[in-house]
Amino acid sequence: MYQAKAYSVASATAPFTSDTVQRRETTQRDVRIEILFCGVCHSDLHTVRDEWSSIMPTTYPCIPGHEIVGRVTKVGTAVTKFKKDDLVGVGCMVDSDHTCPNCSDGLEQFCPGGTFTYNSPDKHLGGVTYGGYSESIVVDERFVLNIPANLDPAGVAPLLCAGITTYSPIHRWGDLKGKKVGIVGLGGLGHMGVKFARAFGAHVVVFTTSPGKKEDALRLGAHEVIISSNAEEMRAQAGTFNFILDTIAAHHDINAYINMLGRDGNITLVGAPETPLQVSAFALLFGRKSLSGSLIGGIAETQEMLDFCGEHNITSDVEIIPIQKINEAYERLLKSEVKYRFSIDMASLKAE
Ligand code: NAP
Ligand code: ZN
């Protein structure tokens, strides 16, 4: 084992403070990575504040971070995919059982024996796993991704969660050329959703609570922007959408967006508010509409998404912060103020 610098929280109400984390020595299949950038996902905040306690209670201390980009510093003797100095990524998962039907189908995110990057039982060291708000991490090579060389590492980090979480359902929907797609919420996930939906040829409409984000939404690729508090603008769009991706992190009235769907339209939830949403049966019945959910994506699909981003020059719009600003960053995340993802420059941790 060795010690790495990190930032942790001691409880649901404590701020982040400087800490250290025990990492395992590289076993045969492991890759040791010096972390360059780590994105700040709203899931980090939900977990740190134990907002998902009824589903996935948080074990403290907690070190979040699952949008990791770094350089390989060491590889185990059986590692074949990576070598020292490669630029690599790690997302929300670091292991799975490799044998269940979900793993066989390349959907490791649904593996009942899977290991998430943080706050998940650690098969190697006991206790729980610790994430990317740290100077290094050791990961099984099967959960390490190749990063296209032409992309900026700070803007790539958020692709490892926000990217795959939006790419997967948008891509799975089918041929989007000429279809009308709504993206609800222009935050970390939402702004990636706009980029992907546009890249797949859809007519993209953003629904936002923030009038100040209108210009950005258009620059990011939206064709139209609707301020969700404007009843008239909302009414004019009712019944016209083929597909809507709901990325809202907080409690909201999903029926307002189900009403936007046309016949056989689908709304997919990726946002994970802490309290249940109330769905009107009638909103779904009339028009044979469907409501579904989606969770990140498998490892092969994550690599496919990264390669797609390499080909189309797609990265996240990031505000780079030092780790010392992380508490302030969380407060701004809660105010929907981030444009559009914080990416922590881990070089700042060396000064601790
Ligand atoms: P984020 O950057 O905070 O963006 C969420 C956006 O939702 C905000 O920017 C805001 O957009 C909108 N919003 C926030 N509060 C709202 C409210 N009360 N009513 C209406 N709109 C509101 O968060 P994120 O990192 O994109 O994550 C979004 C959600 O997805 C979180 O719940 C996160 O845990 C979840 N998530 C799920 C997966 C998955 O696999 N399914 C993966 C990652 C994250 P506007 O300013 O435009 O209104
Ligand atoms: Zn995430």
mmCIF file of C-alpha atoms and ligand atoms in Angstrom:
data_model
loop_
_atom_site.group_PDB
_atom_site.id
_atom_site.type_symbol
_atom_site.label_atom_id
_atom_site.label_comp_id
_atom_site.label_asym_id
_atom_site.label_seq_id
_atom_site.Cartn_x
_atom_site.Cartn_y
_atom_site.Cartn_z
ATOM 1 C CA MET A 1 0.000 0.000 0.000
ATOM 2 C CA TYR A 2 1.015 3.594 -0.409
ATOM 3 C CA GLN A 3 -0.460 6.915 0.638
ATOM 4 C CA ALA A 4 -1.779 9.516 -1.790
ATOM 5 C CA LYS A 5 -2.896 13.075 -1.086
ATOM 6 C CA ALA A 6 -6.648 13.646 -1.351
ATOM 7 C CA TYR A 7 -9.579 15.819 -0.251
ATOM 8 C CA SER A 8 -12.288 14.193 1.856
ATOM 9 C CA VAL A 9 -15.375 15.003 3.895
ATOM 10 C CA ALA A 10 -15.865 13.524 7.370
ATOM 11 C CA SER A 11 -19.685 13.765 7.456
ATOM 12 C CA ALA A 12 -22.718 14.919 5.454
ATOM 13 C CA THR A 13 -22.377 18.420 6.855
ATOM 14 C CA ALA A 14 -18.586 18.772 6.984
ATOM 15 C CA PRO A 15 -16.585 20.750 4.406
ATOM 16 C CA PHE A 16 -13.822 19.158 2.343
ATOM 17 C CA THR A 17 -10.412 19.150 4.006
ATOM 18 C CA SER A 18 -6.951 17.970 3.013
ATOM 19 C CA ASP A 19 -6.408 14.269 3.748
ATOM 20 C CA THR A 20 -4.542 11.183 2.558
ATOM 21 C CA VAL A 21 -5.874 7.936 1.091
ATOM 22 C CA GLN A 22 -4.414 4.421 1.102
ATOM 23 C CA ARG A 23 -4.029 2.990 -2.396
ATOM 24 C CA ARG A 24 -3.095 -0.607 -3.183
ATOM 25 C CA GLU A 25 0.165 -1.580 -4.876
ATOM 26 C CA THR A 26 -0.473 -2.519 -8.499
ATOM 27 C CA THR A 27 -1.542 -6.143 -8.834
ATOM 28 C CA GLN A 28 -0.976 -7.979 -12.148
ATOM 29 C CA ARG A 29 -3.918 -6.393 -13.986
ATOM 30 C CA ASP A 30 -3.673 -2.942 -12.414
ATOM 31 C CA VAL A 31 -2.766 0.433 -13.821
ATOM 32 C CA ARG A 32 -1.506 3.180 -11.498
ATOM 33 C CA ILE A 33 -2.547 6.629 -12.668
ATOM 34 C CA GLU A 34 -1.334 10.089 -11.673
ATOM 35 C CA ILE A 35 -4.544 12.137 -11.815
ATOM 36 C CA LEU A 36 -4.296 15.349 -13.859
ATOM 37 C CA PHE A 37 -7.940 16.492 -13.829
ATOM 38 C CA CYS A 38 -11.119 15.337 -12.108
ATOM 39 C CA GLY A 39 -14.557 16.681 -13.017
ATOM 40 C CA VAL A 40 -17.097 17.668 -10.335
ATOM 41 C CA CYS A 41 -20.382 15.818 -10.924
ATOM 42 C CA HIS A 42 -23.620 16.641 -9.112
ATOM 43 C CA SER A 43 -23.603 12.959 -8.042
ATOM 44 C CA ASP A 44 -20.472 13.793 -6.003
ATOM 45 C CA LEU A 45 -22.525 16.401 -4.137
ATOM 46 C CA HIS A 46 -25.540 14.086 -3.661
ATOM 47 C CA THR A 47 -23.178 11.438 -2.201
ATOM 48 C CA VAL A 48 -21.062 13.749 -0.053
ATOM 49 C CA ARG A 49 -24.230 15.174 1.563
ATOM 50 C CA ASP A 50 -25.813 11.701 1.864
ATOM 51 C CA GLU A 51 -28.814 12.809 -0.194
ATOM 52 C CA TRP A 52 -29.235 9.282 -1.592
ATOM 53 C CA SER A 53 -29.173 7.682 1.882
ATOM 54 C CA SER A 54 -32.228 5.495 1.239
ATOM 55 C CA ILE A 55 -30.673 3.910 -1.875
ATOM 56 C CA MET A 56 -26.897 4.224 -1.454
ATOM 57 C CA PRO A 57 -25.932 5.488 2.008
ATOM 58 C CA THR A 58 -22.589 7.247 2.220
ATOM 59 C CA THR A 59 -19.700 5.844 4.241
ATOM 60 C CA TYR A 60 -17.415 8.504 5.744
ATOM 61 C CA PRO A 61 -14.794 9.688 5.230
ATOM 62 C CA CYS A 62 -15.863 10.091 1.612
ATOM 63 C CA ILE A 63 -13.550 10.972 -1.278
ATOM 64 C CA PRO A 64 -15.688 11.444 -4.414
ATOM 65 C CA GLY A 65 -14.674 11.991 -8.042
ATOM 66 C CA HIS A 66 -15.509 9.764 -11.040
ATOM 67 C CA GLU A 67 -14.459 11.903 -13.991
ATOM 68 C CA ILE A 68 -10.774 11.114 -13.951
ATOM 69 C CA VAL A 69 -8.077 11.834 -16.519
ATOM 70 C CA GLY A 70 -4.430 11.084 -15.837
ATOM 71 C CA ARG A 71 -1.097 9.599 -16.899
ATOM 72 C CA VAL A 72 -0.110 6.005 -16.363
ATOM 73 C CA THR A 73 2.855 5.812 -13.988
ATOM 74 C CA LYS A 74 3.036 2.048 -13.460
ATOM 75 C CA VAL A 75 1.447 -1.113 -14.887
ATOM 76 C CA GLY A 76 1.088 -4.648 -13.504
ATOM 77 C CA THR A 77 2.895 -7.547 -15.197
ATOM 78 C CA ALA A 78 -0.239 -8.832 -16.979
ATOM 79 C CA VAL A 79 -1.409 -5.432 -18.309
ATOM 80 C CA THR A 80 -1.629 -5.437 -22.099
ATOM 81 C CA LYS A 81 -3.702 -2.362 -23.016
ATOM 82 C CA PHE A 82 -1.619 0.376 -21.403
ATOM 83 C CA LYS A 83 1.958 1.443 -20.813
ATOM 84 C CA LYS A 84 3.716 4.093 -18.730
ATOM 85 C CA ASP A 85 2.943 7.704 -19.789
ATOM 86 C CA ASP A 86 -0.297 6.853 -21.659
ATOM 87 C CA LEU A 87 -3.103 9.417 -21.210
ATOM 88 C CA VAL A 88 -6.062 7.508 -19.755
ATOM 89 C CA GLY A 89 -9.467 7.953 -18.160
ATOM 90 C CA VAL A 90 -11.507 6.331 -15.408
ATOM 91 C CA GLY A 91 -15.235 6.878 -14.990
ATOM 92 C CA CYS A 92 -17.847 5.734 -12.487
ATOM 93 C CA MET A 93 -16.822 2.072 -12.282
ATOM 94 C CA VAL A 94 -13.573 0.333 -11.314
ATOM 95 C CA ASP A 95 -14.627 -3.342 -11.305
ATOM 96 C CA SER A 96 -17.441 -5.846 -11.957
ATOM 97 C CA ASP A 97 -17.864 -9.625 -11.715
ATOM 98 C CA HIS A 98 -17.196 -10.149 -15.467
ATOM 99 C CA THR A 99 -19.523 -13.173 -15.498
ATOM 100 C CA CYS A 100 -23.133 -11.988 -15.067
ATOM 101 C CA PRO A 101 -25.496 -11.430 -18.035
ATOM 102 C CA ASN A 102 -25.056 -7.655 -17.747
ATOM 103 C CA CYS A 103 -21.267 -7.920 -17.981
ATOM 104 C CA SER A 104 -21.626 -10.354 -20.922
ATOM 105 C CA ASP A 105 -23.741 -7.727 -22.672
ATOM 106 C CA GLY A 106 -21.175 -4.976 -22.026
ATOM 107 C CA LEU A 107 -23.451 -3.319 -19.449
ATOM 108 C CA GLU A 108 -21.125 -3.483 -16.454
ATOM 109 C CA GLN A 109 -22.983 -0.585 -14.827
ATOM 110 C CA PHE A 110 -25.813 -3.009 -13.978
ATOM 111 C CA CYS A 111 -23.567 -5.784 -12.614
ATOM 112 C CA PRO A 112 -24.852 -6.759 -9.140
ATOM 113 C CA GLY A 113 -21.239 -7.368 -8.054
ATOM 114 C CA GLY A 114 -19.914 -4.165 -9.585
ATOM 115 C CA THR A 115 -17.662 -1.664 -7.854
ATOM 116 C CA PHE A 116 -18.220 2.044 -8.259
ATOM 117 C CA THR A 117 -15.231 4.369 -8.186
ATOM 118 C CA TYR A 118 -16.144 5.716 -4.744
ATOM 119 C CA ASN A 119 -18.404 4.786 -1.812
ATOM 120 C CA SER A 120 -18.555 1.152 -2.975
ATOM 121 C CA PRO A 121 -17.207 -1.956 -1.173
ATOM 122 C CA ASP A 122 -13.484 -2.277 -1.956
ATOM 123 C CA LYS A 123 -12.589 -5.910 -2.787
ATOM 124 C CA HIS A 124 -8.882 -5.273 -2.375
ATOM 125 C CA LEU A 125 -8.448 -3.218 0.792
ATOM 126 C CA GLY A 126 -11.808 -3.628 2.550
ATOM 127 C CA GLY A 127 -13.884 -0.587 3.508
ATOM 128 C CA VAL A 128 -15.058 1.499 0.576
ATOM 129 C CA THR A 129 -13.477 2.774 -2.607
ATOM 130 C CA TYR A 130 -12.161 6.328 -2.831
ATOM 131 C CA GLY A 131 -12.461 8.490 -5.939
ATOM 132 C CA GLY A 132 -10.589 11.001 -7.986
ATOM 133 C CA TYR A 133 -10.246 14.049 -5.696
ATOM 134 C CA SER A 134 -6.800 12.599 -5.153
ATOM 135 C CA GLU A 135 -3.320 12.643 -6.687
ATOM 136 C CA SER A 136 -3.395 9.033 -7.882
ATOM 137 C CA ILE A 137 -5.560 5.931 -8.217
ATOM 138 C CA VAL A 138 -4.995 2.232 -8.979
ATOM 139 C CA VAL A 139 -7.532 0.596 -11.323
ATOM 140 C CA ASP A 140 -7.979 -2.767 -13.083
ATOM 141 C CA GLU A 141 -7.008 -2.188 -16.731
ATOM 142 C CA ARG A 142 -10.439 -3.423 -17.890
ATOM 143 C CA PHE A 143 -11.943 -0.225 -16.405
ATOM 144 C CA VAL A 144 -9.360 2.166 -17.840
ATOM 145 C CA LEU A 145 -10.152 4.069 -21.050
ATOM 146 C CA ASN A 146 -7.982 5.454 -23.857
ATOM 147 C CA ILE A 147 -8.139 9.229 -24.277
ATOM 148 C CA PRO A 148 -7.939 10.627 -27.847
ATOM 149 C CA ALA A 149 -4.678 12.578 -28.150
ATOM 150 C CA ASN A 150 -6.262 15.607 -29.867
ATOM 151 C CA LEU A 151 -8.555 16.509 -26.941
ATOM 152 C CA ASP A 152 -7.802 18.853 -24.024
ATOM 153 C CA PRO A 153 -7.485 16.703 -20.856
ATOM 154 C CA ALA A 154 -9.306 19.236 -18.608
ATOM 155 C CA GLY A 155 -12.328 19.176 -20.920
ATOM 156 C CA VAL A 156 -12.142 15.398 -21.401
ATOM 157 C CA ALA A 157 -12.487 14.546 -17.693
ATOM 158 C CA PRO A 158 -16.276 15.270 -17.598
ATOM 159 C CA LEU A 159 -16.823 12.963 -20.583
ATOM 160 C CA LEU A 160 -16.149 10.021 -18.248
ATOM 161 C CA CYS A 161 -19.511 10.582 -16.518
ATOM 162 C CA ALA A 162 -21.482 13.527 -17.952
ATOM 163 C CA GLY A 163 -20.403 12.498 -21.463
ATOM 164 C CA ILE A 164 -21.330 8.821 -21.374
ATOM 165 C CA THR A 165 -24.515 9.440 -19.345
ATOM 166 C CA THR A 166 -25.922 11.646 -22.097
ATOM 167 C CA TYR A 167 -24.329 9.943 -25.135
ATOM 168 C CA SER A 168 -25.740 6.530 -24.214
ATOM 169 C CA PRO A 169 -29.503 7.295 -24.147
ATOM 170 C CA ILE A 170 -29.302 9.794 -27.007
ATOM 171 C CA HIS A 171 -27.413 7.309 -29.189
ATOM 172 C CA ARG A 172 -29.655 4.401 -28.168
ATOM 173 C CA TRP A 173 -32.788 6.269 -29.230
ATOM 174 C CA GLY A 174 -31.995 5.630 -32.915
ATOM 175 C CA ASP A 175 -31.634 7.872 -35.948
ATOM 176 C CA LEU A 176 -32.205 11.386 -34.649
ATOM 177 C CA LYS A 177 -31.814 13.192 -37.961
ATOM 178 C CA GLY A 178 -34.631 15.698 -38.224
ATOM 179 C CA LYS A 179 -36.168 14.577 -34.913
ATOM 180 C CA LYS A 180 -37.054 17.050 -32.197
ATOM 181 C CA VAL A 181 -35.046 16.485 -29.022
ATOM 182 C CA GLY A 182 -35.434 18.337 -25.737
ATOM 183 C CA ILE A 183 -32.665 18.685 -23.180
ATOM 184 C CA VAL A 184 -33.995 19.689 -19.766
ATOM 185 C CA GLY A 185 -31.493 21.496 -17.507
ATOM 186 C CA LEU A 186 -28.314 23.129 -18.832
ATOM 187 C CA GLY A 187 -25.711 21.920 -16.349
ATOM 188 C CA GLY A 188 -22.862 19.412 -16.649
ATOM 189 C CA LEU A 189 -24.984 16.649 -18.170
ATOM 190 C CA GLY A 190 -27.318 18.956 -20.078
ATOM 191 C CA HIS A 191 -24.606 20.823 -21.968
ATOM 192 C CA MET A 192 -23.087 17.515 -23.116
ATOM 193 C CA GLY A 193 -26.565 16.335 -24.118
ATOM 194 C CA VAL A 194 -26.929 19.406 -26.346
ATOM 195 C CA LYS A 195 -23.580 18.694 -28.029
ATOM 196 C CA PHE A 196 -24.375 15.022 -28.683
ATOM 197 C CA ALA A 197 -27.974 15.573 -29.843
ATOM 198 C CA ARG A 198 -26.724 18.230 -32.266
ATOM 199 C CA ALA A 199 -23.888 15.982 -33.485
ATOM 200 C CA PHE A 200 -26.472 13.233 -34.211
ATOM 201 C CA GLY A 201 -28.483 15.625 -36.384
ATOM 202 C CA ALA A 202 -31.458 16.397 -34.122
ATOM 203 C CA HIS A 203 -33.391 19.644 -33.851
ATOM 204 C CA VAL A 204 -32.326 20.532 -30.300
ATOM 205 C CA VAL A 205 -34.411 22.511 -27.800
ATOM 206 C CA VAL A 206 -33.081 23.394 -24.342
ATOM 207 C CA PHE A 207 -35.435 23.861 -21.385
ATOM 208 C CA THR A 208 -33.810 25.956 -18.688
ATOM 209 C CA THR A 209 -34.754 27.761 -15.489
ATOM 210 C CA SER A 210 -31.882 30.218 -16.083
ATOM 211 C CA PRO A 211 -32.618 33.007 -18.612
ATOM 212 C CA GLY A 212 -28.925 33.965 -18.437
ATOM 213 C CA LYS A 213 -27.940 30.678 -20.104
ATOM 214 C CA LYS A 214 -29.867 31.347 -23.343
ATOM 215 C CA GLU A 215 -26.928 32.630 -25.417
ATOM 216 C CA ASP A 216 -24.692 29.803 -24.207
ATOM 217 C CA ALA A 217 -27.308 27.194 -25.081
ATOM 218 C CA LEU A 218 -27.414 28.472 -28.672
ATOM 219 C CA ARG A 219 -23.603 28.587 -28.866
ATOM 220 C CA LEU A 220 -23.406 25.007 -27.540
ATOM 221 C CA GLY A 221 -25.646 23.822 -30.386
ATOM 222 C CA ALA A 222 -29.285 24.313 -29.407
ATOM 223 C CA HIS A 223 -31.671 25.530 -32.129
ATOM 224 C CA GLU A 224 -34.181 26.901 -29.601
ATOM 225 C CA VAL A 225 -34.186 27.742 -25.904
ATOM 226 C CA ILE A 226 -37.290 27.706 -23.719
ATOM 227 C CA ILE A 227 -37.390 29.382 -20.322
ATOM 228 C CA SER A 228 -39.410 26.825 -18.357
ATOM 229 C CA SER A 229 -41.113 29.450 -16.163
ATOM 230 C CA ASN A 230 -42.643 31.078 -19.252
ATOM 231 C CA ALA A 231 -46.052 29.371 -19.563
ATOM 232 C CA GLU A 232 -46.695 30.738 -23.041
ATOM 233 C CA GLU A 233 -43.379 29.457 -24.454
ATOM 234 C CA MET A 234 -44.039 26.071 -22.809
ATOM 235 C CA ARG A 235 -47.574 25.837 -24.227
ATOM 236 C CA ALA A 236 -46.331 26.549 -27.743
ATOM 237 C CA GLN A 237 -44.022 23.496 -27.613
ATOM 238 C CA ALA A 238 -46.540 21.011 -26.137
ATOM 239 C CA GLY A 239 -46.940 17.697 -27.943
ATOM 240 C CA THR A 240 -44.108 18.258 -30.428
ATOM 241 C CA PHE A 241 -41.090 16.279 -29.166
ATOM 242 C CA ASN A 242 -39.831 12.815 -30.176
ATOM 243 C CA PHE A 243 -37.377 12.464 -27.297
ATOM 244 C CA ILE A 244 -36.542 14.399 -24.132
ATOM 245 C CA LEU A 245 -33.582 13.914 -21.802
ATOM 246 C CA ASP A 246 -34.272 15.145 -18.263
ATOM 247 C CA THR A 247 -31.049 16.032 -16.434
ATOM 248 C CA ILE A 248 -32.515 18.029 -13.515
ATOM 249 C CA ALA A 249 -30.729 17.346 -10.218
ATOM 250 C CA ALA A 250 -33.565 18.532 -7.945
ATOM 251 C CA HIS A 251 -37.251 17.805 -7.386
ATOM 252 C CA HIS A 252 -39.425 19.089 -10.247
ATOM 253 C CA ASP A 253 -42.704 18.550 -12.092
ATOM 254 C CA ILE A 254 -41.847 15.968 -14.747
ATOM 255 C CA ASN A 255 -45.427 16.093 -16.107
ATOM 256 C CA ALA A 256 -44.653 19.493 -17.597
ATOM 257 C CA TYR A 257 -42.073 17.748 -19.831
ATOM 258 C CA ILE A 258 -44.124 14.600 -20.521
ATOM 259 C CA ASN A 259 -46.702 17.024 -21.949
ATOM 260 C CA MET A 260 -44.064 18.220 -24.424
ATOM 261 C CA LEU A 261 -43.881 14.757 -26.059
ATOM 262 C CA GLY A 262 -45.724 13.861 -29.232
ATOM 263 C CA ARG A 263 -47.359 10.469 -29.834
ATOM 264 C CA ASP A 264 -45.014 7.573 -28.886
ATOM 265 C CA GLY A 265 -42.479 10.058 -27.557
ATOM 266 C CA ASN A 266 -40.069 9.068 -24.815
ATOM 267 C CA ILE A 267 -38.664 10.996 -21.890
ATOM 268 C CA THR A 268 -35.544 9.513 -20.307
ATOM 269 C CA LEU A 269 -34.520 10.462 -16.796
ATOM 270 C CA VAL A 270 -30.816 10.711 -16.071
ATOM 271 C CA GLY A 271 -31.117 13.288 -13.279
ATOM 272 C CA ALA A 272 -31.387 11.632 -9.864
ATOM 273 C CA PRO A 273 -33.270 13.931 -7.431
ATOM 274 C CA GLU A 274 -33.257 12.736 -3.841
ATOM 275 C CA THR A 275 -37.074 12.585 -3.561
ATOM 276 C CA PRO A 276 -39.509 10.618 -5.807
ATOM 277 C CA LEU A 277 -41.167 12.421 -8.727
ATOM 278 C CA GLN A 278 -44.943 12.240 -9.136
ATOM 279 C CA VAL A 279 -46.050 11.075 -12.565
ATOM 280 C CA SER A 280 -49.543 11.714 -13.909
ATOM 281 C CA ALA A 281 -50.805 8.489 -15.519
ATOM 282 C CA PHE A 282 -52.910 10.513 -17.936
ATOM 283 C CA ALA A 283 -49.904 12.452 -19.169
ATOM 284 C CA LEU A 284 -48.466 9.102 -20.368
ATOM 285 C CA LEU A 285 -51.697 7.416 -21.502
ATOM 286 C CA PHE A 286 -52.772 10.039 -24.001
ATOM 287 C CA GLY A 287 -50.270 9.663 -26.817
ATOM 288 C CA ARG A 288 -48.833 6.294 -25.685
ATOM 289 C CA LYS A 289 -45.803 8.048 -24.242
ATOM 290 C CA SER A 290 -43.027 6.352 -22.279
ATOM 291 C CA LEU A 291 -40.828 7.279 -19.360
ATOM 292 C CA SER A 292 -37.483 5.545 -18.829
ATOM 293 C CA GLY A 293 -34.191 5.913 -17.038
ATOM 294 C CA SER A 294 -30.565 5.463 -17.983
ATOM 295 C CA LEU A 295 -27.394 4.946 -15.942
ATOM 296 C CA ILE A 296 -23.992 5.976 -17.331
ATOM 297 C CA GLY A 297 -22.941 3.367 -19.964
ATOM 298 C CA GLY A 298 -20.810 0.239 -20.277
ATOM 299 C CA ILE A 299 -17.046 0.299 -20.723
ATOM 300 C CA ALA A 300 -17.079 -0.487 -24.472
ATOM 301 C CA GLU A 301 -19.715 2.205 -25.047
ATOM 302 C CA THR A 302 -17.680 4.680 -22.982
ATOM 303 C CA GLN A 303 -14.671 4.040 -25.237
ATOM 304 C CA GLU A 304 -16.930 4.430 -28.291
ATOM 305 C CA MET A 305 -18.142 7.795 -26.903
ATOM 306 C CA LEU A 306 -14.561 8.977 -26.272
ATOM 307 C CA ASP A 307 -13.537 7.992 -29.814
ATOM 308 C CA PHE A 308 -16.622 9.792 -31.182
ATOM 309 C CA CYS A 309 -15.570 12.898 -29.231
ATOM 310 C CA GLY A 310 -12.038 12.582 -30.634
ATOM 311 C CA GLU A 311 -13.399 12.427 -34.207
ATOM 312 C CA HIS A 312 -15.854 15.303 -33.723
ATOM 313 C CA ASN A 313 -13.645 17.401 -31.438
ATOM 314 C CA ILE A 314 -16.166 17.359 -28.595
ATOM 315 C CA THR A 315 -15.173 18.170 -25.001
ATOM 316 C CA SER A 316 -16.938 19.641 -22.015
ATOM 317 C CA ASP A 317 -16.914 23.414 -21.428
ATOM 318 C CA VAL A 318 -15.032 23.592 -18.157
ATOM 319 C CA GLU A 319 -14.083 26.055 -15.456
ATOM 320 C CA ILE A 320 -10.763 24.813 -14.109
ATOM 321 C CA ILE A 321 -10.423 25.154 -10.330
ATOM 322 C CA PRO A 322 -7.757 24.281 -7.772
ATOM 323 C CA ILE A 323 -8.830 21.648 -5.233
ATOM 324 C CA GLN A 324 -8.709 24.329 -2.528
ATOM 325 C CA LYS A 325 -11.840 25.915 -4.112
ATOM 326 C CA ILE A 326 -13.931 22.740 -3.893
ATOM 327 C CA ASN A 327 -16.242 23.858 -1.060
ATOM 328 C CA GLU A 328 -17.093 27.076 -2.909
ATOM 329 C CA ALA A 329 -17.581 25.059 -6.118
ATOM 330 C CA TYR A 330 -20.236 22.889 -4.437
ATOM 331 C CA GLU A 331 -22.201 25.969 -3.368
ATOM 332 C CA ARG A 332 -22.122 27.273 -6.944
ATOM 333 C CA LEU A 333 -23.227 23.867 -8.247
ATOM 334 C CA LEU A 334 -26.290 24.086 -6.012
ATOM 335 C CA LYS A 335 -27.120 27.489 -7.483
ATOM 336 C CA SER A 336 -26.945 26.126 -11.092
ATOM 337 C CA GLU A 337 -24.136 28.607 -11.685
ATOM 338 C CA VAL A 338 -21.502 26.349 -13.244
ATOM 339 C CA LYS A 339 -20.540 26.919 -16.890
ATOM 340 C CA TYR A 340 -20.721 24.048 -17.433
ATOM 341 C CA ARG A 341 -18.508 21.710 -15.419
ATOM 342 C CA PHE A 342 -15.838 22.275 -12.816
ATOM 343 C CA SER A 343 -12.643 20.404 -13.647
ATOM 344 C CA ILE A 344 -10.218 20.192 -10.732
ATOM 345 C CA ASP A 345 -6.570 20.730 -11.674
ATOM 346 C CA MET A 346 -4.888 18.113 -9.493
ATOM 347 C CA ALA A 347 -1.511 19.847 -9.739
ATOM 348 C CA SER A 348 -3.007 22.096 -7.023
ATOM 349 C CA LEU A 349 -2.952 19.151 -4.617
ATOM 350 C CA LYS A 350 0.841 18.929 -4.786
ATOM 351 C CA ALA A 351 1.062 22.217 -2.857
ATOM 352 C CA GLU A 352 -0.742 20.717 0.173
HETATM 353 P P1 NAP B 1 -25.704 20.179 -12.595
HETATM 354 O O1 NAP B 1 -24.475 20.544 -13.330
HETATM 355 O O2 NAP B 1 -25.979 20.771 -11.267
HETATM 356 O O3 NAP B 1 -26.937 20.479 -13.610
HETATM 357 C C1 NAP B 1 -28.275 20.301 -13.249
HETATM 358 C C2 NAP B 1 -29.111 21.384 -13.918
HETATM 359 O O4 NAP B 1 -30.486 21.151 -13.571
HETATM 360 C C3 NAP B 1 -28.827 22.795 -13.429
HETATM 361 O O5 NAP B 1 -27.762 23.400 -14.067
HETATM 362 C C4 NAP B 1 -30.148 23.498 -13.750
HETATM 363 O O6 NAP B 1 -30.173 23.837 -15.131
HETATM 364 C C5 NAP B 1 -31.179 22.400 -13.539
HETATM 365 N N1 NAP B 1 -31.812 22.531 -12.222
HETATM 366 C C6 NAP B 1 -31.212 22.504 -11.011
HETATM 367 N N2 NAP B 1 -32.126 22.649 -10.019
HETATM 368 C C7 NAP B 1 -33.331 22.735 -10.630
HETATM 369 C C8 NAP B 1 -34.657 22.857 -10.163
HETATM 370 N N3 NAP B 1 -34.937 22.953 -8.850
HETATM 371 N N4 NAP B 1 -35.660 22.897 -11.083
HETATM 372 C C9 NAP B 1 -35.391 22.814 -12.389
HETATM 373 N N5 NAP B 1 -34.136 22.709 -12.903
HETATM 374 C C10 NAP B 1 -33.139 22.665 -12.035
HETATM 375 O O7 NAP B 1 -25.798 18.610 -12.382
HETATM 376 P P2 NAP B 1 -25.223 17.405 -13.299
HETATM 377 O O8 NAP B 1 -23.863 17.052 -12.827
HETATM 378 O O9 NAP B 1 -25.488 17.729 -14.715
HETATM 379 O O10 NAP B 1 -26.169 16.206 -12.798
HETATM 380 C C11 NAP B 1 -27.563 16.262 -13.010
HETATM 381 C C12 NAP B 1 -28.246 15.106 -12.320
HETATM 382 O O11 NAP B 1 -27.886 13.886 -13.002
HETATM 383 C C13 NAP B 1 -27.838 14.890 -10.859
HETATM 384 O O12 NAP B 1 -28.980 14.482 -10.117
HETATM 385 C C14 NAP B 1 -26.826 13.762 -10.939
HETATM 386 O O13 NAP B 1 -26.706 13.025 -9.755
HETATM 387 C C15 NAP B 1 -27.426 12.937 -12.044
HETATM 388 N N6 NAP B 1 -26.488 12.027 -12.719
HETATM 389 C C16 NAP B 1 -27.006 10.865 -13.175
HETATM 390 C C17 NAP B 1 -26.193 9.990 -13.884
HETATM 391 C C18 NAP B 1 -26.775 8.738 -14.441
HETATM 392 O O14 NAP B 1 -26.020 7.824 -14.769
HETATM 393 N N7 NAP B 1 -28.086 8.660 -14.587
HETATM 394 C C19 NAP B 1 -24.851 10.315 -14.082
HETATM 395 C C20 NAP B 1 -24.379 11.523 -13.611
HETATM 396 C C21 NAP B 1 -25.199 12.390 -12.940
HETATM 397 P P3 NAP B 1 -30.804 25.232 -15.628
HETATM 398 O O15 NAP B 1 -30.010 26.317 -14.962
HETATM 399 O O16 NAP B 1 -30.609 25.168 -17.103
HETATM 400 O O17 NAP B 1 -32.250 25.217 -15.260
HETATM 401 ZN ZN ZN B 2 -21.206 11.615 -12.358
#
